[in-house]
Amino acid sequence: MTYTQLVRPEVLTQPVYEPGRPIEEVARDFGLDPDGILKLASNENPLGPSPLGIKAARRALEEAHLYPDGGCYALRQKLAEIRGVQPSELLIGNGSNEIMVLLCQALLKPGDEVVMGAQSFIAMKLSTMMFGATPVEVPMPGLSHDLDTLAAAVTDKTRIVYLPSPNNPTGDSHSQADIEALINKLPEDVVFLFDEAYAEYMENPPDLRPLIKAGKKVVCTRTFSKIYGLAAFRIGYAYGDAELMGLLGRIRQPFNVNAIAQAAATAALGDEMHVAKSRAVNTAGQAHLACIFKKLGLEYVPSEANFVLLKVENSRRIFEVLQSMGVIIRPLNVYQLPNYVRISVGTEPENDRLGECLEKILAGPEASILLPGATAPQQ
Ligand SMILES: Cc1ncc(COP(=O)(O)O)c(C=O)c1O
């Protein structure tokens, strides 16, 4: 009897999440100096972590011999104040990713369905499959969720409808009115999961709190990985009905969020300067990248989040070539988008460096991997 024969069947069919390649790994593979590598592959904050968050994390390290507060009291108090909800309406997770998993663990059994877009952030599909349920992936023509199609895909078997807005990787975001209309179409036994990982980058993110208060089955997730720059700590949260938060709280591990992350996140919430600066750098970076792509004659899809999609001819090859030049981006084959790469918005010099690399590719023998029909100028 082998271990493969012993595990649940879902383990064998579970696709493996392919993260952005780490700097050290690319440095090893290409014989490059890690300090010179630019990572624009995981939608991280190019300004780094919240300085107030890091200061608090350093202090918390001194107490690393103690178990964390499993209930994340201080962070929930602060979040409750800022988000205008009750502490009981909050759940803190080991990244918002953990909350997706908890929701699936709590709600799904084999045969159930989760409705999502074909290019919705892939973590939800993976969580769905892990519990033997079926992801129902509706097509996203124009690289945007069609909310009517999502509603139309709901059946008696549907337990969750998932909408990230802005979505990663397509960047599409949806208005309050359209999202409300979708929620109002859902049956009472379907939970709407609204993933707001990039909400802090938006000027006017939708606010689903009134729907939660009105008793709609809505749960929202946010993260400290993006604008707060705390991706390495793995911390995110959900807000929703207190009954659901309590039920999810029952199945989380007793100490799912470490004390250093809790301290960092609590302090980062008050770091308005870092948030404002990060938002401003991102807005400027989106405009800057748009200029670069236009100048080079490249097609792109902007977003209200901290990344863009760039249309290319051969995404795998662009990914390889850029890596050899010390720039890591993300190919999107796993999303069935072989003609797009996702690029995180960097600082001004970082965006310039990416632009210079693209320009070099266009001027070289492999120009056509970026732009169909492009040929290098004759020497
Ligand atoms: C749309 C979306 N949701 C959730 C996450 C997961 O974030 P976390 O780091 O909080 O697990 C990401 C990460 O890239 C994301 O893009």
Short mmCIF file of C-alpha atoms and ligand atoms in Angstrom, two decimals:
data_model
loop_
_atom_site.label_atom_id
_atom_site.label_comp_id
_atom_site.label_asym_id
_atom_site.label_seq_id
_atom_site.Cartn_x
_atom_site.Cartn_y
_atom_site.Cartn_z
CA MET A 1 0.00 0.00 0.00
CA THR A 2 1.48 3.33 -1.04
CA TYR A 3 0.79 6.77 0.37
CA THR A 4 -0.74 7.69 -2.96
CA GLN A 5 -3.30 4.95 -2.39
CA LEU A 6 -3.94 6.15 1.14
CA VAL A 7 -4.76 9.82 0.52
CA ARG A 8 -8.19 11.27 -0.29
CA PRO A 9 -8.82 11.31 -4.07
CA GLU A 10 -8.91 15.13 -4.05
CA VAL A 11 -5.25 15.20 -3.06
CA LEU A 12 -4.32 13.47 -6.32
CA THR A 13 -6.31 15.83 -8.53
CA GLN A 14 -5.30 18.98 -6.64
CA PRO A 15 -3.46 21.38 -8.97
CA VAL A 16 -0.34 22.91 -7.45
CA TYR A 17 -0.33 26.69 -6.96
CA GLU A 18 2.50 28.26 -8.90
CA PRO A 19 3.69 31.36 -7.04
CA GLY A 20 5.80 34.22 -8.38
CA ARG A 21 9.40 33.00 -8.58
CA PRO A 22 11.50 34.03 -5.57
CA ILE A 23 14.46 36.38 -6.22
CA GLU A 24 17.04 33.94 -4.77
CA GLU A 25 15.84 31.11 -7.02
CA VAL A 26 16.07 33.24 -10.18
CA ALA A 27 19.50 34.48 -9.10
CA ARG A 28 20.70 30.87 -8.76
CA ASP A 29 19.19 29.75 -12.07
CA PHE A 30 20.54 32.64 -14.12
CA GLY A 31 23.80 33.28 -12.22
CA LEU A 32 22.66 36.79 -11.29
CA ASP A 33 23.28 38.97 -8.23
CA PRO A 34 20.08 38.77 -6.16
CA ASP A 35 20.44 42.43 -5.21
CA GLY A 36 20.06 43.41 -8.85
CA ILE A 37 16.89 41.42 -9.45
CA LEU A 38 13.57 43.22 -9.79
CA LYS A 39 10.51 41.22 -8.75
CA LEU A 40 7.27 42.44 -10.32
CA ALA A 41 5.58 39.06 -10.04
CA SER A 42 3.43 38.89 -6.92
CA ASN A 43 1.70 42.28 -6.60
CA GLU A 44 3.82 43.19 -3.60
CA ASN A 45 4.26 46.76 -2.36
CA PRO A 46 7.33 48.27 -4.07
CA LEU A 47 7.75 50.70 -1.15
CA GLY A 48 8.23 47.79 1.24
CA PRO A 49 6.44 47.09 4.50
CA SER A 50 4.68 49.69 6.63
CA PRO A 51 7.48 51.17 8.80
CA LEU A 52 5.14 51.33 11.81
CA GLY A 53 4.27 47.67 11.22
CA ILE A 54 7.92 46.65 11.20
CA LYS A 55 8.66 48.62 14.36
CA ALA A 56 5.82 46.82 16.16
CA ALA A 57 6.95 43.44 14.77
CA ARG A 58 10.46 44.01 16.17
CA ARG A 59 9.01 44.71 19.59
CA ALA A 60 6.80 41.62 19.37
CA LEU A 61 9.83 39.44 18.61
CA GLU A 62 10.99 39.91 22.19
CA GLU A 63 7.93 37.94 23.30
CA ALA A 64 8.35 35.18 20.76
CA HIS A 65 8.46 32.54 23.50
CA LEU A 66 4.76 33.11 24.21
CA TYR A 67 1.89 31.68 22.17
CA PRO A 68 -0.01 34.33 20.27
CA ASP A 69 -3.47 35.56 21.26
CA GLY A 70 -5.53 33.08 19.26
CA GLY A 71 -8.47 35.47 19.15
CA CYS A 72 -6.34 38.38 17.83
CA TYR A 73 -8.06 40.71 20.34
CA ALA A 74 -6.07 43.90 19.75
CA LEU A 75 -6.17 43.64 15.98
CA ARG A 76 -9.89 42.91 15.92
CA GLN A 77 -10.58 45.90 18.19
CA LYS A 78 -8.61 48.21 15.93
CA LEU A 79 -10.10 46.79 12.75
CA ALA A 80 -13.61 47.03 14.20
CA GLU A 81 -13.04 50.72 14.94
CA ILE A 82 -11.62 51.45 11.49
CA ARG A 83 -14.05 49.35 9.45
CA GLY A 84 -17.11 50.28 11.51
CA VAL A 85 -18.05 46.70 12.37
CA GLN A 86 -18.21 44.72 15.62
CA PRO A 87 -15.17 42.67 16.70
CA SER A 88 -17.46 39.62 16.56
CA GLU A 89 -18.03 40.31 12.86
CA LEU A 90 -14.31 39.85 12.12
CA LEU A 91 -12.10 36.83 11.60
CA ILE A 92 -8.33 37.07 11.21
CA GLY A 93 -6.58 34.56 8.99
CA ASN A 94 -3.13 33.39 7.97
CA GLY A 95 -3.47 35.49 4.84
CA SER A 96 -6.90 36.00 3.32
CA ASN A 97 -6.11 32.75 1.52
CA GLU A 98 -6.67 30.87 4.78
CA ILE A 99 -10.12 32.39 5.09
CA MET A 100 -11.07 31.10 1.63
CA VAL A 101 -9.95 27.64 2.72
CA LEU A 102 -11.90 27.90 6.00
CA LEU A 103 -15.03 28.96 4.17
CA CYS A 104 -14.72 26.02 1.78
CA GLN A 105 -13.97 23.65 4.63
CA ALA A 106 -17.06 24.86 6.48
CA LEU A 107 -19.49 24.93 3.56
CA LEU A 108 -18.46 22.40 0.93
CA LYS A 109 -18.85 18.69 0.48
CA PRO A 110 -18.30 16.56 -2.63
CA GLY A 111 -20.90 17.36 -5.26
CA ASP A 112 -21.35 20.98 -4.21
CA GLU A 113 -20.52 23.75 -6.65
CA VAL A 114 -18.72 27.07 -6.36
CA VAL A 115 -19.42 29.61 -9.09
CA MET A 116 -16.50 31.79 -10.16
CA GLY A 117 -15.03 33.33 -13.30
CA ALA A 118 -12.75 31.28 -15.55
CA GLN A 119 -10.01 33.78 -14.73
CA SER A 120 -10.98 34.51 -11.12
CA PHE A 121 -8.08 34.47 -8.66
CA ILE A 122 -7.10 30.80 -8.70
CA ALA A 123 -6.81 30.20 -4.95
CA MET A 124 -10.59 29.83 -4.70
CA LYS A 125 -10.66 27.13 -7.37
CA LEU A 126 -7.91 25.26 -5.52
CA SER A 127 -9.74 25.50 -2.18
CA THR A 128 -12.96 24.33 -3.81
CA MET A 129 -11.28 21.28 -5.29
CA MET A 130 -9.50 20.45 -2.06
CA PHE A 131 -12.88 19.73 -0.45
CA GLY A 132 -14.15 17.64 -3.34
CA ALA A 133 -16.51 20.32 -4.62
CA THR A 134 -16.72 21.48 -8.22
CA PRO A 135 -15.55 24.86 -9.47
CA VAL A 136 -18.05 26.14 -12.03
CA GLU A 137 -15.99 28.53 -14.11
CA VAL A 138 -18.02 30.92 -16.21
CA PRO A 139 -16.36 32.44 -19.26
CA MET A 140 -14.96 35.96 -18.94
CA PRO A 141 -15.22 37.51 -22.38
CA GLY A 142 -13.25 40.74 -22.54
CA LEU A 143 -11.33 39.55 -19.46
CA SER A 144 -14.11 40.73 -17.16
CA HIS A 145 -16.56 38.90 -14.91
CA ASP A 146 -20.04 39.07 -16.36
CA LEU A 147 -22.20 39.29 -13.25
CA ASP A 148 -25.35 38.12 -15.06
CA THR A 149 -23.55 34.99 -16.25
CA LEU A 150 -22.32 34.35 -12.71
CA ALA A 151 -25.90 34.58 -11.42
CA ALA A 152 -27.16 32.37 -14.23
CA ALA A 153 -24.63 29.65 -13.34
CA VAL A 154 -26.11 29.20 -9.86
CA THR A 155 -27.90 25.86 -9.40
CA ASP A 156 -29.32 23.90 -6.46
CA LYS A 157 -25.81 22.61 -5.88
CA THR A 158 -24.20 26.05 -5.57
CA ARG A 159 -22.92 26.89 -2.10
CA ILE A 160 -20.60 29.85 -2.82
CA VAL A 161 -20.35 32.53 -5.50
CA TYR A 162 -16.87 34.08 -5.60
CA LEU A 163 -16.08 37.53 -6.95
CA PRO A 164 -12.71 39.24 -6.52
CA SER A 165 -12.93 42.93 -7.43
CA PRO A 166 -10.50 44.09 -8.67
CA ASN A 167 -9.78 40.57 -9.81
CA ASN A 168 -6.27 39.17 -10.01
CA PRO A 169 -5.08 38.74 -12.77
CA THR A 170 -7.63 40.43 -15.09
CA GLY A 171 -7.99 43.61 -13.00
CA ASP A 172 -11.73 43.99 -13.68
CA SER A 173 -13.71 45.67 -10.93
CA HIS A 174 -17.44 46.16 -10.57
CA SER A 175 -19.77 48.85 -9.30
CA GLN A 176 -21.67 48.74 -6.03
CA ALA A 177 -24.97 48.68 -7.94
CA ASP A 178 -23.97 45.74 -10.16
CA ILE A 179 -22.64 43.73 -7.22
CA GLU A 180 -25.79 44.42 -5.20
CA ALA A 181 -27.93 43.32 -8.13
CA LEU A 182 -25.97 40.05 -8.29
CA ILE A 183 -26.30 39.45 -4.55
CA ASN A 184 -30.04 40.13 -4.70
CA LYS A 185 -30.42 37.38 -7.28
CA LEU A 186 -28.76 34.72 -5.11
CA PRO A 187 -30.85 32.14 -3.22
CA GLU A 188 -30.75 32.19 0.57
CA ASP A 189 -28.53 29.11 0.77
CA VAL A 190 -25.69 30.59 -1.31
CA VAL A 191 -22.85 32.57 0.29
CA PHE A 192 -21.37 35.44 -1.70
CA LEU A 193 -17.61 35.75 -1.14
CA PHE A 194 -16.35 39.20 -2.07
CA ASP A 195 -12.55 39.29 -2.28
CA GLU A 196 -11.25 42.80 -1.68
CA ALA A 197 -7.50 42.12 -1.68
CA TYR A 198 -6.86 45.34 -3.63
CA ALA A 199 -9.67 47.54 -2.26
CA GLU A 200 -7.30 49.99 -0.56
CA TYR A 201 -5.88 50.97 -3.94
CA MET A 202 -9.31 52.04 -5.17
CA GLU A 203 -10.73 55.51 -4.83
CA ASN A 204 -14.27 54.29 -4.17
CA PRO A 205 -14.37 50.59 -3.37
CA PRO A 206 -17.84 49.06 -3.09
CA ASP A 207 -19.16 48.84 0.46
CA LEU A 208 -21.09 45.65 1.17
CA ARG A 209 -21.49 46.28 4.91
CA PRO A 210 -25.12 47.44 4.53
CA LEU A 211 -25.95 44.17 2.79
CA ILE A 212 -24.31 42.17 5.57
CA LYS A 213 -26.31 44.19 8.12
CA ALA A 214 -29.47 43.54 6.12
CA GLY A 215 -28.89 39.81 6.55
CA LYS A 216 -27.62 38.97 3.06
CA LYS A 217 -25.24 35.98 3.00
CA VAL A 218 -22.17 38.06 2.19
CA VAL A 219 -18.62 37.71 3.46
CA CYS A 220 -15.78 40.03 2.47
CA THR A 221 -12.05 39.36 2.70
CA ARG A 222 -9.14 41.80 2.83
CA THR A 223 -5.41 41.39 3.23
CA PHE A 224 -2.36 43.03 4.77
CA SER A 225 -0.22 41.58 1.95
CA LYS A 226 -0.75 44.34 -0.57
CA ILE A 227 -0.99 48.03 0.35
CA TYR A 228 0.30 47.46 3.90
CA GLY A 229 3.29 45.57 2.51
CA LEU A 230 3.14 42.68 4.98
CA ALA A 231 2.93 39.71 2.58
CA ALA A 232 5.66 37.75 4.37
CA PHE A 233 3.74 37.81 7.66
CA ARG A 234 0.72 36.04 6.13
CA ILE A 235 -2.18 37.94 7.60
CA GLY A 236 -5.59 38.91 6.26
CA TYR A 237 -9.15 39.10 7.52
CA ALA A 238 -12.81 38.59 6.80
CA TYR A 239 -15.81 40.60 7.89
CA GLY A 240 -19.32 39.32 7.73
CA ASP A 241 -22.14 38.06 9.91
CA ALA A 242 -21.04 37.27 13.49
CA GLU A 243 -22.65 33.81 13.31
CA LEU A 244 -20.55 32.84 10.27
CA MET A 245 -17.37 34.34 11.76
CA GLY A 246 -17.99 32.29 14.92
CA LEU A 247 -18.49 29.09 12.91
CA LEU A 248 -15.31 29.66 10.90
CA GLY A 249 -13.53 30.47 14.17
CA ARG A 250 -14.39 26.98 15.42
CA ILE A 251 -12.49 25.26 12.63
CA ARG A 252 -9.42 27.48 12.43
CA GLN A 253 -6.28 26.29 14.16
CA PRO A 254 -6.04 27.63 17.73
CA PHE A 255 -3.07 29.87 16.84
CA ASN A 256 -3.58 30.39 13.13
CA VAL A 257 -2.07 33.89 13.11
CA ASN A 258 1.32 34.43 14.71
CA ALA A 259 1.95 37.18 17.26
CA ILE A 260 4.51 39.05 15.15
CA ALA A 261 2.05 39.32 12.27
CA GLN A 262 -0.72 40.47 14.61
CA ALA A 263 1.49 43.22 16.05
CA ALA A 264 2.65 44.32 12.60
CA ALA A 265 -0.87 44.41 11.16
CA THR A 266 -2.32 46.29 14.14
CA ALA A 267 0.34 49.00 13.84
CA ALA A 268 0.17 49.08 10.03
CA LEU A 269 -3.53 49.90 10.23
CA GLY A 270 -2.58 53.21 11.79
CA ASP A 271 0.17 53.91 9.25
CA GLU A 272 -1.86 56.27 7.11
CA MET A 273 1.25 57.84 5.63
CA HIS A 274 2.49 54.55 4.22
CA VAL A 275 -0.93 53.70 2.81
CA ALA A 276 -1.33 57.13 1.19
CA LYS A 277 2.18 57.02 -0.27
CA SER A 278 1.69 53.49 -1.58
CA ARG A 279 -1.58 54.48 -3.24
CA ALA A 280 0.00 57.56 -4.83
CA VAL A 281 3.02 55.60 -6.10
CA ASN A 282 0.67 53.01 -7.57
CA THR A 283 -1.52 55.56 -9.34
CA ALA A 284 1.55 57.30 -10.77
CA GLY A 285 3.04 53.90 -11.68
CA GLN A 286 -0.09 52.84 -13.57
CA ALA A 287 0.10 56.04 -15.64
CA HIS A 288 3.85 55.64 -16.16
CA LEU A 289 3.52 52.03 -17.33
CA ALA A 290 0.69 53.06 -19.67
CA CYS A 291 3.05 55.65 -21.23
CA ILE A 292 5.83 53.09 -21.61
CA PHE A 293 3.56 50.49 -23.24
CA LYS A 294 2.00 53.05 -25.58
CA LYS A 295 5.41 54.30 -26.64
CA LEU A 296 6.46 50.74 -27.45
CA GLY A 297 3.21 50.00 -29.27
CA LEU A 298 2.19 47.29 -26.79
CA GLU A 299 -1.36 46.42 -25.80
CA TYR A 300 -2.13 46.38 -22.09
CA VAL A 301 -4.99 46.19 -19.63
CA PRO A 302 -4.72 48.65 -16.73
CA SER A 303 -6.43 48.10 -13.37
CA GLU A 304 -7.39 49.90 -10.20
CA ALA A 305 -5.13 47.42 -8.39
CA ASN A 306 -1.30 47.32 -8.29
CA PHE A 307 -0.72 45.35 -11.49
CA VAL A 308 -1.35 45.45 -15.22
CA LEU A 309 -1.77 42.82 -17.90
CA LEU A 310 0.50 43.09 -20.90
CA LYS A 311 -0.48 41.42 -24.15
CA VAL A 312 2.41 39.45 -25.60
CA GLU A 313 2.88 36.84 -28.29
CA ASN A 314 4.64 34.19 -26.19
CA SER A 315 4.25 34.69 -22.45
CA ARG A 316 6.46 31.76 -21.36
CA ARG A 317 9.34 33.02 -23.50
CA ILE A 318 8.91 36.64 -22.36
CA PHE A 319 8.97 35.37 -18.78
CA GLU A 320 12.23 33.50 -19.48
CA VAL A 321 13.93 36.34 -21.34
CA LEU A 322 12.98 38.96 -18.76
CA GLN A 323 14.32 36.68 -16.02
CA SER A 324 17.64 36.44 -17.81
CA MET A 325 17.65 40.26 -17.71
CA GLY A 326 16.94 40.18 -13.95
CA VAL A 327 13.24 41.03 -14.05
CA ILE A 328 10.62 38.60 -12.71
CA ILE A 329 7.05 38.90 -13.97
CA ARG A 330 4.19 36.38 -14.12
CA PRO A 331 3.13 34.32 -17.13
CA LEU A 332 -0.57 33.45 -17.06
CA ASN A 333 -0.79 30.05 -18.73
CA VAL A 334 -2.41 28.67 -15.59
CA TYR A 335 -5.30 31.09 -16.25
CA GLN A 336 -5.51 29.97 -19.90
CA LEU A 337 -4.12 33.35 -20.91
CA PRO A 338 -1.01 32.34 -22.87
CA ASN A 339 -0.90 35.75 -24.56
CA TYR A 340 -0.71 37.81 -21.40
CA VAL A 341 1.76 38.42 -18.64
CA ARG A 342 0.94 40.11 -15.35
CA ILE A 343 3.27 42.85 -14.18
CA SER A 344 3.13 44.41 -10.72
CA VAL A 345 3.45 48.18 -10.62
CA GLY A 346 6.87 49.20 -9.32
CA THR A 347 8.49 52.46 -8.30
CA GLU A 348 9.38 54.92 -11.07
CA PRO A 349 12.95 53.59 -11.57
CA GLU A 350 11.65 50.01 -11.47
CA ASN A 351 9.00 50.72 -14.11
CA ASP A 352 11.67 52.45 -16.22
CA ARG A 353 13.89 49.40 -15.93
CA LEU A 354 11.08 47.13 -17.09
CA GLY A 355 10.46 49.52 -20.02
CA GLU A 356 14.14 49.42 -20.99
CA CYS A 357 14.12 45.61 -20.95
CA LEU A 358 11.01 45.49 -23.15
CA GLU A 359 12.58 47.99 -25.51
CA LYS A 360 15.71 45.83 -25.72
CA ILE A 361 13.62 42.77 -26.51
CA LEU A 362 11.82 44.69 -29.27
CA ALA A 363 15.15 45.73 -30.73
CA GLY A 364 16.58 42.20 -30.61
CA PRO A 365 16.22 38.96 -32.54
CA GLU A 366 13.28 37.80 -30.42
CA ALA A 367 11.10 40.89 -30.91
CA SER A 368 8.21 38.74 -32.12
CA ILE A 369 7.80 37.02 -28.72
CA LEU A 370 6.55 40.38 -27.50
CA LEU A 371 4.83 41.87 -30.50
CA PRO A 372 3.47 39.63 -33.26
CA GLY A 373 5.10 40.39 -36.59
CA ALA A 374 7.78 42.57 -35.01
CA THR A 375 11.24 42.08 -36.43
CA ALA A 376 14.52 43.45 -35.19
CA PRO A 377 15.76 46.42 -37.19
CA GLN A 378 18.41 45.40 -39.76
CA GLN A 379 21.94 46.33 -38.70
C1 LIG B 1 -7.47 38.58 -5.44
C2 LIG B 1 -6.61 38.02 -4.36
N1 LIG B 1 -7.19 37.52 -3.27
C3 LIG B 1 -6.47 37.01 -2.26
C4 LIG B 1 -5.10 36.98 -2.32
C5 LIG B 1 -4.35 36.31 -1.21
O1 LIG B 1 -3.81 37.21 -0.34
P1 LIG B 1 -3.17 36.79 1.04
O2 LIG B 1 -1.74 37.12 0.92
O3 LIG B 1 -3.89 37.62 2.07
O4 LIG B 1 -3.41 35.33 1.26
C6 LIG B 1 -4.44 37.50 -3.43
C7 LIG B 1 -2.97 37.43 -3.52
O5 LIG B 1 -2.35 37.71 -4.49
C8 LIG B 1 -5.22 38.03 -4.48
O6 LIG B 1 -4.64 38.52 -5.58
#
